[in-house]
XYZ file of C-alpha atoms in Angstrom:
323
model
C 4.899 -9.519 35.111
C 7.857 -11.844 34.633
C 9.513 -10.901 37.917
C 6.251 -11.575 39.778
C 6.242 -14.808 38.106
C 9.488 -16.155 38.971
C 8.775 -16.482 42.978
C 5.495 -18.314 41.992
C 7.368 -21.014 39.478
C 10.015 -21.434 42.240
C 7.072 -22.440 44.583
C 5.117 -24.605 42.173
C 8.054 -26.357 41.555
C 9.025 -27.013 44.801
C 5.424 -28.147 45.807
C 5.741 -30.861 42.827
C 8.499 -32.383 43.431
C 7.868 -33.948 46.630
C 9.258 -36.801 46.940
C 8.371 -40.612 47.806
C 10.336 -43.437 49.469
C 10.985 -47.157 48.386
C 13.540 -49.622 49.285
C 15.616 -50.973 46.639
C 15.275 -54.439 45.331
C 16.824 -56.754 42.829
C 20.159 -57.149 41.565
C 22.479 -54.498 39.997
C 23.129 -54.158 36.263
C 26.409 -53.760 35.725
C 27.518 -52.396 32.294
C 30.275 -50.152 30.277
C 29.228 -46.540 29.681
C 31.749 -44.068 27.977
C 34.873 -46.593 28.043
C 34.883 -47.431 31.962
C 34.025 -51.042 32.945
C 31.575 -51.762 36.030
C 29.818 -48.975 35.710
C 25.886 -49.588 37.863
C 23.271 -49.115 36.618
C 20.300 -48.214 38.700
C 16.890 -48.469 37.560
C 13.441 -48.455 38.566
C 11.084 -48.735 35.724
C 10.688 -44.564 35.647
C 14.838 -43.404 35.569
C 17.860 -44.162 35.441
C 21.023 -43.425 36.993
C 24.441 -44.831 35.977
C 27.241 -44.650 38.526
C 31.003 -44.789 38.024
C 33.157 -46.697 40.675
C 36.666 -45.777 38.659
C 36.779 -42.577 38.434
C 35.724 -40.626 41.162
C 32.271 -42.547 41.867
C 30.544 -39.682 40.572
C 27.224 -39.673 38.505
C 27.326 -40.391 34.585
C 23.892 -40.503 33.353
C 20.523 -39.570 35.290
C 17.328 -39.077 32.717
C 13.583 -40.647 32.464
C 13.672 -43.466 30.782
C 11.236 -42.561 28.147
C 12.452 -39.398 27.155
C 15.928 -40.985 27.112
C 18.000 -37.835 27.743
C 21.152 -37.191 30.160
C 20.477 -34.139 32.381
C 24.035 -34.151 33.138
C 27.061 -32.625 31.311
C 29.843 -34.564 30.093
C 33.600 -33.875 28.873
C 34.282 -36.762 26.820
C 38.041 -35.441 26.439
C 38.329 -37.956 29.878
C 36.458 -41.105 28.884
C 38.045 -44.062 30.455
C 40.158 -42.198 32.964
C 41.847 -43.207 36.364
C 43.013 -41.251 39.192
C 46.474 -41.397 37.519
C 45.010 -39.459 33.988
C 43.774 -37.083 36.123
C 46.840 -36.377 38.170
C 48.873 -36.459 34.496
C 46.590 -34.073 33.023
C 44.561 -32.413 36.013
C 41.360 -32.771 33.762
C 38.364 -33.525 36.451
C 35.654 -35.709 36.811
C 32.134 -34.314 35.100
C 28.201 -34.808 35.430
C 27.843 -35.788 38.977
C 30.671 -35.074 40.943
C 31.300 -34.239 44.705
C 34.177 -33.779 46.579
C 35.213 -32.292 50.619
C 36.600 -29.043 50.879
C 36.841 -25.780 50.781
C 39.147 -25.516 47.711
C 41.706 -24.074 48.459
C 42.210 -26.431 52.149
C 41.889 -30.037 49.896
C 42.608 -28.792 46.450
C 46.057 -30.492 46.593
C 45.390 -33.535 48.994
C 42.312 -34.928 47.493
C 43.050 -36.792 44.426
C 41.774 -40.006 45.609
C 38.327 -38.345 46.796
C 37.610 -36.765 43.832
C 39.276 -38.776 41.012
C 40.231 -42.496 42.454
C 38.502 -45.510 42.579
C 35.732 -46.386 44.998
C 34.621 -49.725 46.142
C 31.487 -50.972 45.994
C 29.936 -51.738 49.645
C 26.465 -52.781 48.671
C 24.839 -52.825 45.862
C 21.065 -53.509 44.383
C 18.987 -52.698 41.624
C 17.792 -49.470 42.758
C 21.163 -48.377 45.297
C 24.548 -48.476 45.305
C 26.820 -47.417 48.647
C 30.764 -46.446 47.346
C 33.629 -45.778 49.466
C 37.130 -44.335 48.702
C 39.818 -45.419 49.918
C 41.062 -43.432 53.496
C 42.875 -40.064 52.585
C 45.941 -39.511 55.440
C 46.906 -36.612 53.851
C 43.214 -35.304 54.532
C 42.726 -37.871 57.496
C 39.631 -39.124 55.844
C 37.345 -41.131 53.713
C 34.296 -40.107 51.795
C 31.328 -42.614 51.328
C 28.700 -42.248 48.638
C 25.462 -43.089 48.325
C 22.777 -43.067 45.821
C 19.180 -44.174 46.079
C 16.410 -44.069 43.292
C 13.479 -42.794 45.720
C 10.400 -42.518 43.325
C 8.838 -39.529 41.576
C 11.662 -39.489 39.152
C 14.194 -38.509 42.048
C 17.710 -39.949 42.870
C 18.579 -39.531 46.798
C 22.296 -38.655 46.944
C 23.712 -39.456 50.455
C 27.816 -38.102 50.873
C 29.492 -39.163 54.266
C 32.964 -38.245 55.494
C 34.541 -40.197 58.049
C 37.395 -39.115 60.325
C 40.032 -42.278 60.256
C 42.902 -40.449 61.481
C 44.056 -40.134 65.619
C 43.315 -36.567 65.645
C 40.228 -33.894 64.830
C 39.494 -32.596 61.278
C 37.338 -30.187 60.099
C 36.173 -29.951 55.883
C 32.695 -29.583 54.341
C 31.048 -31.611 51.526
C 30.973 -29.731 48.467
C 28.716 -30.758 45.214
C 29.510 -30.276 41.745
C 26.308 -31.033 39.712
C 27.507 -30.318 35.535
C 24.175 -29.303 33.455
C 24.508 -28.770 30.030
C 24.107 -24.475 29.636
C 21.643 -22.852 27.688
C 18.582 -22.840 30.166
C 17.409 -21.227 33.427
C 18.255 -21.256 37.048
C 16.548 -19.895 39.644
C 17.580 -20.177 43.596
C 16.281 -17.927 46.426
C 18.429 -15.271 47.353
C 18.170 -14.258 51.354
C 19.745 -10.850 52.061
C 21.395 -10.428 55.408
C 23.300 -7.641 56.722
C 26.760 -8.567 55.112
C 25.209 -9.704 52.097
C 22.156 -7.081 51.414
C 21.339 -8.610 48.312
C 21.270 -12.476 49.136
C 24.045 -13.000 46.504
C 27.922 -11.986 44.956
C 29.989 -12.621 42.151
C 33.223 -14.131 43.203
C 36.753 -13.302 41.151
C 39.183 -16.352 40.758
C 41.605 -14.611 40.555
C 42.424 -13.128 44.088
C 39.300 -15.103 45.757
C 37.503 -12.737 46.636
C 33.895 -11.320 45.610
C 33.266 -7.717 44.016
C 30.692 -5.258 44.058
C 28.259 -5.167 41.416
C 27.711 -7.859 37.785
C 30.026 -8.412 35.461
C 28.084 -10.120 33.270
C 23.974 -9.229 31.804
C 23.226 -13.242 32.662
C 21.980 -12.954 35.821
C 18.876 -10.751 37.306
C 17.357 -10.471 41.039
C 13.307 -9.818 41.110
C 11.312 -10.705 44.297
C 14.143 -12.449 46.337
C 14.569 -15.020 43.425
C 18.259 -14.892 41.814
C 17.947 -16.176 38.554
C 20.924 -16.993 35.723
C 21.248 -17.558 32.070
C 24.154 -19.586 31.791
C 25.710 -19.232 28.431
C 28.713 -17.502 26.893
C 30.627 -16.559 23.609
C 33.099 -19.195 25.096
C 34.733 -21.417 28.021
C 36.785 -17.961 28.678
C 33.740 -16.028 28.999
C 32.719 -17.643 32.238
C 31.042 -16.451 35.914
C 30.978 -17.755 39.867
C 28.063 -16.035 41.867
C 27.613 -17.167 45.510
C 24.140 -17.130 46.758
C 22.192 -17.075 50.239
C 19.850 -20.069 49.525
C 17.828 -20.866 52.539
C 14.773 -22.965 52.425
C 11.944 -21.651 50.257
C 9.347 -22.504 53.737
C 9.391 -22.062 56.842
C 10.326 -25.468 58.634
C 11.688 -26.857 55.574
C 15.771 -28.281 56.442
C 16.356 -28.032 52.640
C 17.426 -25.557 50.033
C 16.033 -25.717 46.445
C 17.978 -24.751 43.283
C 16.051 -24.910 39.874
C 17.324 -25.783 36.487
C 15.325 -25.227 33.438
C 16.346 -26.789 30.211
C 14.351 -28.685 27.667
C 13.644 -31.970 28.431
C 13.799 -31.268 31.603
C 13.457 -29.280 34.664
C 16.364 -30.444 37.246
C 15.272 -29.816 40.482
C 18.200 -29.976 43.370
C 16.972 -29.995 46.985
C 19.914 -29.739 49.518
C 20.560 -29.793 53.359
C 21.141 -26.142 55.052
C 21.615 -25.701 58.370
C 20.783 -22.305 60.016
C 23.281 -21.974 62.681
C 26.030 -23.717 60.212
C 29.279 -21.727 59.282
C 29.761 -21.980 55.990
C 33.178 -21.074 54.337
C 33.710 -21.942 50.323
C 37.106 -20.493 50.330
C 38.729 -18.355 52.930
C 35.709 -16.950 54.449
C 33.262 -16.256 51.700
C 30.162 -17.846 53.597
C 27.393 -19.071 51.406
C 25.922 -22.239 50.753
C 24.855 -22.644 47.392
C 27.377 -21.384 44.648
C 26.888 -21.843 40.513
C 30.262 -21.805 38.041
C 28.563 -21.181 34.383
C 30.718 -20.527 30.976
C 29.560 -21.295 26.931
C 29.574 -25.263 28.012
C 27.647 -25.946 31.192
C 26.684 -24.872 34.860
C 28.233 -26.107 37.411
C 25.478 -26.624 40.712
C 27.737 -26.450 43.856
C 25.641 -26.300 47.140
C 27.923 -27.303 50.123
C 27.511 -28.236 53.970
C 28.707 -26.264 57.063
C 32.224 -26.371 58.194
C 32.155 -29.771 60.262
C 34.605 -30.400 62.961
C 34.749 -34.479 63.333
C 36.655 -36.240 66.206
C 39.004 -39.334 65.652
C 35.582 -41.949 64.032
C 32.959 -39.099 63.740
C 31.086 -38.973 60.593
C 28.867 -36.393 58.706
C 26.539 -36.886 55.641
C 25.326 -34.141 53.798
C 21.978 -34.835 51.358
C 20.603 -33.705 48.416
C 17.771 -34.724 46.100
C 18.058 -34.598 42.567
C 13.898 -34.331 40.875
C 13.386 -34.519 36.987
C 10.447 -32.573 35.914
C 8.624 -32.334 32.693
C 10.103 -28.829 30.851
C-alpha cells in the first residue's frame, strides 16, 4: 500500500543521496541574473548554483546543468532590489533565503540580515563565503557559505557571530522557496506534547490548533507528507513538524521534495538536547509555509546563547535527484 510505501521512499532516498567532498578550484564567474549585477556563479561541470551578494546573499538558481531547470521559486515582482526596496515595500527575498530568528524576536531588527548587501570574503569557482554587515540592533553578523560538494549537492554553511559587548541568544532559520505542485515528505517523531510528531500553526494569534484545516497533508507510518497547492496565495498552511534523523547516529534531519525534474533533497543539522523555539515557544525544528505559489522549507537550529565573539553555524545540504 501507498502508506507502506512512503517510509521506504523516504529511506531510499536518503541512502542515495550521500554525499561526496571536493575542494573548490578555479576562479569565480561573475555574471547578471534577474537584473542584479555580481551575481556568482558556481559551477562544477554537474550543477549550478548562482548566488546573490545584493540582496540578501541568498540563493537564485540551483539545477543540473543538463536538465537546465531552477529548483527554486522566484517572485520576479523584486528583481533588482536593495535592502532599501525591501524596507519601502516589505516584499522579501525568494529561492534561497535564510535569516536568524525566531520571528517575532528579529522580525523588526533584521533588515540588513535578510535583505542587505553582503560582501564577498572569498570566492572560487566552486565556493563563495558572504558576510553582512554587523547588526547592533541584533548585536550580530551572519556569514554565509556555500560549497558545491559533488553528487549534485550544494553544502550551505550559515554562521552568526556575536560582535556586540554583551551575550545574545537567536537561532538560524532557513527559508528554502520550491515551486508547489509536488510532494513532501519529512519524518514526523511523536513525543508526549506532540503525540503526533506534527501541528498546524495559526498566524494569526501564533499559536497551533488541534486537528487539519486543510485535506493537503496525511500522516502514514511516522512519515508526514504534504501536497502543497491551493485555489490561491490566500488559501495557504504552516505545519510544524518533529523531524529527527531518519537513523540512528545520523546528526541530520532529511526533508523530501518531489517535483518533476527533480527530487530536492534537504539534509539539516538537529541537535537532540537543543531547545528549539520558532516563535514564542512552539518547539520544532523543521516547519513548511505552502499556498497556490510555492513551499516554503524552513528547518531551523536550537536556541543558541553566544558570548561577546562566540559563533554558531548551522548546516544543511541541498541533493538534486532524478524525479
Amino acid at each position: 500500500t501507498m502508506k507502506k510505501l512512503f517510509p521506504l521512499m523516504l529511506l531510499a532516498i536518503i541512502a542515495a543521496a550521500c554525499t561526496g567532498r571536493h575542494s573548490g578550484t578555479g576562479e569565480a564567474e561573475y555574471v547578471t541574473y534577474r537584473g542584479w549585477d555580481s551575481c556568482v556563479k558556481l559551477t562544477d561541470g554537474t550543477v549550478t548554483a548562482i548566488v546573490n551578494p545584493t540582496y540578501g546573499a541568498q540563493v537564485l538558481y540551483f539545477g543540473i546543468d543538463s536538465v537546465n531547470c531552477n529548483v527554486l521559486w522566484a517572485d520576479s515582482a523584486i528583481n533588482a532590489f536593495t535592502v532599501d526596496s525591501f524596507i519601502a515595500t516589505r516584499r522579501a527575498p525568494d529561492a534561497g533565503r535564510s535569516d536568524i530568528g525566531p520571528e517575532r524576536v528579529t522580525d523588526h531588527i533584521h533588515d540588513s540580515i535578510w535583505a542587505g548587501a553582503y560582501a564577498v570574503t572569498d570566492v572560487s569557482s566552486r565556493s563563495v563565503t558572504l558576510e553582512s554587515v554587523p547588526m547592533a540592533k541584533m548585536g550580530v553578523k551572519f556569514t554565509k557559505k556555500y560549497t558545491l560538494a559533488g553528487d549534485a549537492t550544494l553544502r550551505v554553511d550559515l554562521t552568526m557571530t556575536n560582535v556586540c559587548d554583551s551575550a545574545v541568544r537567536y537561532n538560524v532559520w532557513t527559508r528554502t522557496l520550491l515551486p508547489s505542485g509536488g510532494l513532501y515528505m519529512a519524518k514526523a517523531t511523536p513525543t508526549e506534547k506532540y503525540p503526533n510528531g506534527f501541528s498546524e500553526y495559526t498566524f494569526d494569534i501564533d499559536s497551533l490548533i488541534p486537528g487539519v484545516r486543510t485535506d493537503r497533508v496525511k500522516l502514514a507510518e511516522g512519515i508526514f507528507t504534504a501536497f502543497p497547492g491551493g485555489e490561491s496565495a490566500a488559501d495557504c498552511h504552516k505545519f510544524c513538524i518533529n523531524t529527527t534523523p531518519a537513523t540512528d547516529g545520523d546528526s541530520m534531519s532529511t526533508a523530501i521534495y518531489m517535483r518533476a525534474p527533480y527530487i530536492f533533497v534537504k539534509r539539516f543539522d538537529y541537535d537532540p538536547q537543543g531547545v528549539y523555539d520558532m516563535s514564542h515557544g512552539i518547539d520544532y525544528p523543521n516547519i513548511i509555509y505552502f499556498d497556490s505559489r510555492f513551499i516554503e522549507v524552513e528547518p531551523n537550529s536550537p536556541m543558541i546563547t553566544l558570548k561577546p565573539g562566540e559563533s554558531y553555524t548551522f548546516t544543511e545540504t541541498w541533493q538534486l535527484l532524478p524525479y
